[in-house]
mmCIF file of C-alpha atoms in Angstrom:
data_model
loop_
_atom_site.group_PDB
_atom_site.id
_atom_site.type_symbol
_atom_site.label_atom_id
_atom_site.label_comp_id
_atom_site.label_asym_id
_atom_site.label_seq_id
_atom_site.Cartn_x
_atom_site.Cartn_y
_atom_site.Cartn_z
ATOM 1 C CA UNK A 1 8.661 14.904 56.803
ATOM 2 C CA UNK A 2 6.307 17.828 55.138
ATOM 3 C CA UNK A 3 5.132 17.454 51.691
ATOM 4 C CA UNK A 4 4.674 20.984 50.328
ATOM 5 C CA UNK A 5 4.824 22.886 53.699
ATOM 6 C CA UNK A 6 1.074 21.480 54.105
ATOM 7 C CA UNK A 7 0.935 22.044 58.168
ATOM 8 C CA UNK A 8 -1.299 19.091 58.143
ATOM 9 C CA UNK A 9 1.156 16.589 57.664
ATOM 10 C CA UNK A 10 3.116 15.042 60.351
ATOM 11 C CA UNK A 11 3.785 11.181 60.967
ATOM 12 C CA UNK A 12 3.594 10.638 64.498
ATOM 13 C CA UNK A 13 1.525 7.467 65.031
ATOM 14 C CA UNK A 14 0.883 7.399 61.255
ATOM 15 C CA UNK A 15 3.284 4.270 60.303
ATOM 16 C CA UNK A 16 1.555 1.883 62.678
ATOM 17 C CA UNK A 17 -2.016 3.288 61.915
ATOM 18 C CA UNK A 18 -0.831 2.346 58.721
ATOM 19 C CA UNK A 19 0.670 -0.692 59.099
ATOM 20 C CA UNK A 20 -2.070 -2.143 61.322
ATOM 21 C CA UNK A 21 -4.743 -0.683 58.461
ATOM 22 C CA UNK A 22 -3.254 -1.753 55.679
ATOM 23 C CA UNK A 23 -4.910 -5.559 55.553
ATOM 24 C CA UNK A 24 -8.243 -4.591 56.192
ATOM 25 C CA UNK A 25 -7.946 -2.138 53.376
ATOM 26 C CA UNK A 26 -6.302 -3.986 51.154
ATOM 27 C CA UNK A 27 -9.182 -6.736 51.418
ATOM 28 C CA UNK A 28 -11.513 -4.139 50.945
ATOM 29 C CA UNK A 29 -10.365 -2.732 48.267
ATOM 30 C CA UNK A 30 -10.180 -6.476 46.844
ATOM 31 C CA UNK A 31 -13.713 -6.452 47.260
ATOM 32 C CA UNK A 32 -14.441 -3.298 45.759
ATOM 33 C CA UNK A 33 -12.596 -3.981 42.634
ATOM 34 C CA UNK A 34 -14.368 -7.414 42.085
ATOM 35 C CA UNK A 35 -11.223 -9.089 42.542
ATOM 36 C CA UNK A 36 -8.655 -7.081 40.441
ATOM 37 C CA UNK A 37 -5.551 -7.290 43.139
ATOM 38 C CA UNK A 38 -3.571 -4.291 41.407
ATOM 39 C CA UNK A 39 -5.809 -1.987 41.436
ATOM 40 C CA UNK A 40 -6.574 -2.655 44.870
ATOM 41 C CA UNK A 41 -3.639 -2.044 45.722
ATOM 42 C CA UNK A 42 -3.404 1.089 44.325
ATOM 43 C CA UNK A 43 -6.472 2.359 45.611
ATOM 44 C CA UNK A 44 -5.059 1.682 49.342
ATOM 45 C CA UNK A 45 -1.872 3.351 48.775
ATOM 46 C CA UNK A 46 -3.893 6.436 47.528
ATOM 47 C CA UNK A 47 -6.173 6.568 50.838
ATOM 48 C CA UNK A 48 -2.898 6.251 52.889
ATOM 49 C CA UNK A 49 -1.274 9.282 50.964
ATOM 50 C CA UNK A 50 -4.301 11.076 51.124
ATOM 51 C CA UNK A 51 -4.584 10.242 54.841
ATOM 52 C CA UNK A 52 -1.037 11.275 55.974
ATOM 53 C CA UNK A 53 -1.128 14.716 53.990
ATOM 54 C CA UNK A 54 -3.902 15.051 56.766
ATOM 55 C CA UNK A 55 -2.675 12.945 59.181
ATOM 56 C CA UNK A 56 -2.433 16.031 61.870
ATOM 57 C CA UNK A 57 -5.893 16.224 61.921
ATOM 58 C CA UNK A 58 -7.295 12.318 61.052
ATOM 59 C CA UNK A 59 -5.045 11.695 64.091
ATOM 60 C CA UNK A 60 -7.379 13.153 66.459
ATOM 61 C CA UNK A 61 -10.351 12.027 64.705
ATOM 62 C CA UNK A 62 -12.747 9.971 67.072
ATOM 63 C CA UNK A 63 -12.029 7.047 64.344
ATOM 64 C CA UNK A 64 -9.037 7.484 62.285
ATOM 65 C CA UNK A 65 -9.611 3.491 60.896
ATOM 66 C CA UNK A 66 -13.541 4.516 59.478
ATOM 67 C CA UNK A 67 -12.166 7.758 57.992
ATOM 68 C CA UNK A 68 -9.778 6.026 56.241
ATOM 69 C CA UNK A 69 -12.182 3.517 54.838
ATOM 70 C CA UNK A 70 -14.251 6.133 53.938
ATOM 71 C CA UNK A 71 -11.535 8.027 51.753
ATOM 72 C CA UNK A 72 -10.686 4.322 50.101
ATOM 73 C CA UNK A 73 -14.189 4.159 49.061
ATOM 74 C CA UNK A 74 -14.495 7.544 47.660
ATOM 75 C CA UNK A 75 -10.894 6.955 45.967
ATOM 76 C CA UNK A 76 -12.778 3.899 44.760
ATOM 77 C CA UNK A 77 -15.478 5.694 43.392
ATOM 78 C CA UNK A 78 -13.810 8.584 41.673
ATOM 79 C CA UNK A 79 -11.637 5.893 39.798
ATOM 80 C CA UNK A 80 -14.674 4.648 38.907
ATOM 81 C CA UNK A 81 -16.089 7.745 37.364
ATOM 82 C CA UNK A 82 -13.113 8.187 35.683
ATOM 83 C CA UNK A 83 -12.583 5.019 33.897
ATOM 84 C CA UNK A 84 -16.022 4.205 33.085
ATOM 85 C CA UNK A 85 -15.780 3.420 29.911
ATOM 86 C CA UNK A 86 -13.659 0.425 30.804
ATOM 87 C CA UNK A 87 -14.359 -3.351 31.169
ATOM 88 C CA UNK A 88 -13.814 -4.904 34.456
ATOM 89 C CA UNK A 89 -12.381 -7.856 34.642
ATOM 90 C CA UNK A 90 -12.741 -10.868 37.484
ATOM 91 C CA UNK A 91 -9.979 -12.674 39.143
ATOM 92 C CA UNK A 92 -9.139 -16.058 40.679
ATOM 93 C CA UNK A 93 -6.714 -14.787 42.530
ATOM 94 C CA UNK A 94 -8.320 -13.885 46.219
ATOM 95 C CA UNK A 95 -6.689 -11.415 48.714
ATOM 96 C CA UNK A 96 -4.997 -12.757 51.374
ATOM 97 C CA UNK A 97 -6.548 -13.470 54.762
ATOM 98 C CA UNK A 98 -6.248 -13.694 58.389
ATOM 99 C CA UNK A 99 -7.575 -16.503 60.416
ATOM 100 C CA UNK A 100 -7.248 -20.125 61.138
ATOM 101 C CA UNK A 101 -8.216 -21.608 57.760
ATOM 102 C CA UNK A 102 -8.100 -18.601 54.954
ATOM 103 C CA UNK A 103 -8.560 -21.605 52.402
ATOM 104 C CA UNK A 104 -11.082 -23.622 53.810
ATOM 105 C CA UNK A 105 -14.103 -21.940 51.389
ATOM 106 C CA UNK A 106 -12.167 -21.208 48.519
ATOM 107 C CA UNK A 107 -15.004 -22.313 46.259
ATOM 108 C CA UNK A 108 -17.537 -19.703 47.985
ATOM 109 C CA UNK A 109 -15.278 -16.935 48.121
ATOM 110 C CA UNK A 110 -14.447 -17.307 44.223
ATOM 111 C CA UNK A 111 -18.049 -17.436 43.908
ATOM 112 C CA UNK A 112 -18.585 -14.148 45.846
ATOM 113 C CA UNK A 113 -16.218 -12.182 44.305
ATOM 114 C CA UNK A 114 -16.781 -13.458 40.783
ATOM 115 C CA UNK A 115 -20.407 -12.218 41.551
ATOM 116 C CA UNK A 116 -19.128 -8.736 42.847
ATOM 117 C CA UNK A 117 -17.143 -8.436 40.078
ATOM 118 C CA UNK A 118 -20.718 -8.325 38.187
ATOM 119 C CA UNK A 119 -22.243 -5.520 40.249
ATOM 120 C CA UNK A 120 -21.633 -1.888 39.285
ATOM 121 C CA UNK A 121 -19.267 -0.321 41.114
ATOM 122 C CA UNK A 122 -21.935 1.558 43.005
ATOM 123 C CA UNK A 123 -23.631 -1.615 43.692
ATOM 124 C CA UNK A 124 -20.693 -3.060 44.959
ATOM 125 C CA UNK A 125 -19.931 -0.325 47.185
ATOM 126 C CA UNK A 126 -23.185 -0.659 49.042
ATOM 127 C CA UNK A 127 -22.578 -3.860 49.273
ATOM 128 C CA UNK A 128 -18.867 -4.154 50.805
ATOM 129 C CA UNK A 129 -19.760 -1.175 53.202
ATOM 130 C CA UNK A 130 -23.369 -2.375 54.360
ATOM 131 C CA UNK A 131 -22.135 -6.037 54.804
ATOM 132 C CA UNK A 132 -18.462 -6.433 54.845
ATOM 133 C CA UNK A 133 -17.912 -2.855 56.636
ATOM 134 C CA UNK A 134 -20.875 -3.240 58.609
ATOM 135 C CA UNK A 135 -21.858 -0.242 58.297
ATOM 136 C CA UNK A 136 -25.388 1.848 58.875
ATOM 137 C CA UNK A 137 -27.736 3.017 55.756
ATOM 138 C CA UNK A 138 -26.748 6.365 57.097
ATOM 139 C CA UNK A 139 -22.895 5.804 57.312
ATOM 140 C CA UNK A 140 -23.016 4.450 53.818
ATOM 141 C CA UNK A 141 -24.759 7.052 52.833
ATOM 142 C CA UNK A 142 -22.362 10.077 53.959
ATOM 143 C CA UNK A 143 -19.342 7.562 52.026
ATOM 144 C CA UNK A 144 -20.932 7.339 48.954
ATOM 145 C CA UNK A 145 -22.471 11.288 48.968
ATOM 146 C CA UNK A 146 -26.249 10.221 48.665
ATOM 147 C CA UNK A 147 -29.045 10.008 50.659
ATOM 148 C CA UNK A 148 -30.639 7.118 52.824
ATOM 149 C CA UNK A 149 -33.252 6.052 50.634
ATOM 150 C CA UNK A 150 -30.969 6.231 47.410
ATOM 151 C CA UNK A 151 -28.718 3.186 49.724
ATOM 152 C CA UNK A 152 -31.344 1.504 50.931
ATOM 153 C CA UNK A 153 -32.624 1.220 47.036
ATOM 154 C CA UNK A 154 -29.112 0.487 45.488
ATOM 155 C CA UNK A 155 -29.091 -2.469 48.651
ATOM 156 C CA UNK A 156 -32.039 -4.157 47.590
ATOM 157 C CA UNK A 157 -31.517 -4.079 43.767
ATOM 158 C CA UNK A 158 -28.189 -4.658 45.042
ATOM 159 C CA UNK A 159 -29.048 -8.033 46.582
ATOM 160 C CA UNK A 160 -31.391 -9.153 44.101
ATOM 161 C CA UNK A 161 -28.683 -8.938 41.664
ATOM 162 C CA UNK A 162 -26.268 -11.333 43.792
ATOM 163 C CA UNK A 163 -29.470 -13.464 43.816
ATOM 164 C CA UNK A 164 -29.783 -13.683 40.358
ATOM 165 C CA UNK A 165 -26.270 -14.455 39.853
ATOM 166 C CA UNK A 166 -25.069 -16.656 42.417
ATOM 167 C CA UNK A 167 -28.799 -18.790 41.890
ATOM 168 C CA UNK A 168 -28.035 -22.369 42.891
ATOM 169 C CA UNK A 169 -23.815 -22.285 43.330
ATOM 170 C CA UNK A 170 -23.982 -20.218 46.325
ATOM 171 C CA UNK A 171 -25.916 -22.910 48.489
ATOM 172 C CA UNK A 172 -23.689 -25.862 47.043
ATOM 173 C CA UNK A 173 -20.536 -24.119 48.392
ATOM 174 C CA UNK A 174 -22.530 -23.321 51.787
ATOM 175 C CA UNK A 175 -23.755 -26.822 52.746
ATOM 176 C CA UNK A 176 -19.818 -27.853 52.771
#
């Protein structure tokens, strides 16, 4: 299928990139938003359109999965920008998750993402790519458009912040 004769497009291999993408994203995204599920979700379906108008070319990318991550965070970001003026609002209501016991530390991971939900979106970018993504100051720095230092700033006063907020809680959920 070709969306406006783009020569990009094609969708060989794209529907299982996608499909085997879509979680991680998803949870991302989740984490990006502070917690609010829809918008998540909209922000993953965007980075998939946006990556199979391109698909052609992502395909053959050394790492189709990181570029992909990278266009959710920029979709992220420019949502962001747009609706700035608006008031974020936390969830209780986590994304879903793979592994043995998702449930186990439902306490701490309410915690967490009620205190991402607190961080500017910036902030919380820095954060889900430096320590969720696991990516480099440099990495996160060609996402987010900025340079090394401005990251490596926007970490720390990042982190402090999570400190500050989490104070006590975050160590009675951890002993457990």
């Amino acid at each position: 299928m070709r969306w406006g004769g783009d020569d990009e497009a094609g969708d060989e291999g794209y529907p299982e990139f996608a499909a085997a993408r879509a979680g991680h994203l998803y949870r991302s995204a989740c984490l990006l938003t502070g917690g609010d599920t829809h918008l998540a979700e909209d922000l993953v379906q965007e980075a998939l359109g946006r990556v199979f108008v391109r698909w052609k070319r992502v395909s053959r990318v050394g790492n189709p999965a990181g570029y992909v991550q990278t266009v959710l965070t920029r979709v992220f970001l420019a949502h962001q920008r747009r609706h700035s003026s608006r008031r974020e609002r936390a969830t209780d209501v986590l994304p879903e998750t793979a592994g043995p016991d998702p449930g186990g530390d439902a306490p701490l991971r309410l915690t967490l993402l009620e205190a991402l939900g607190q961080l500017s979106a910036k902030d919380r970018a820095v954060v889900v790519l430096r320590y969720w993504e696991d990516r480099s100051v440099e990495e996160t720095a060609t996402v987010m458009e900025t340079s090394s230092a401005a990251v490596r700033t926007r970490c720390v006063r990042a982190l402090a912040r999570l400190r500050v907020l989490l104070g006590d809680s975050l160590s009675e959920h951890a002993g457990r």
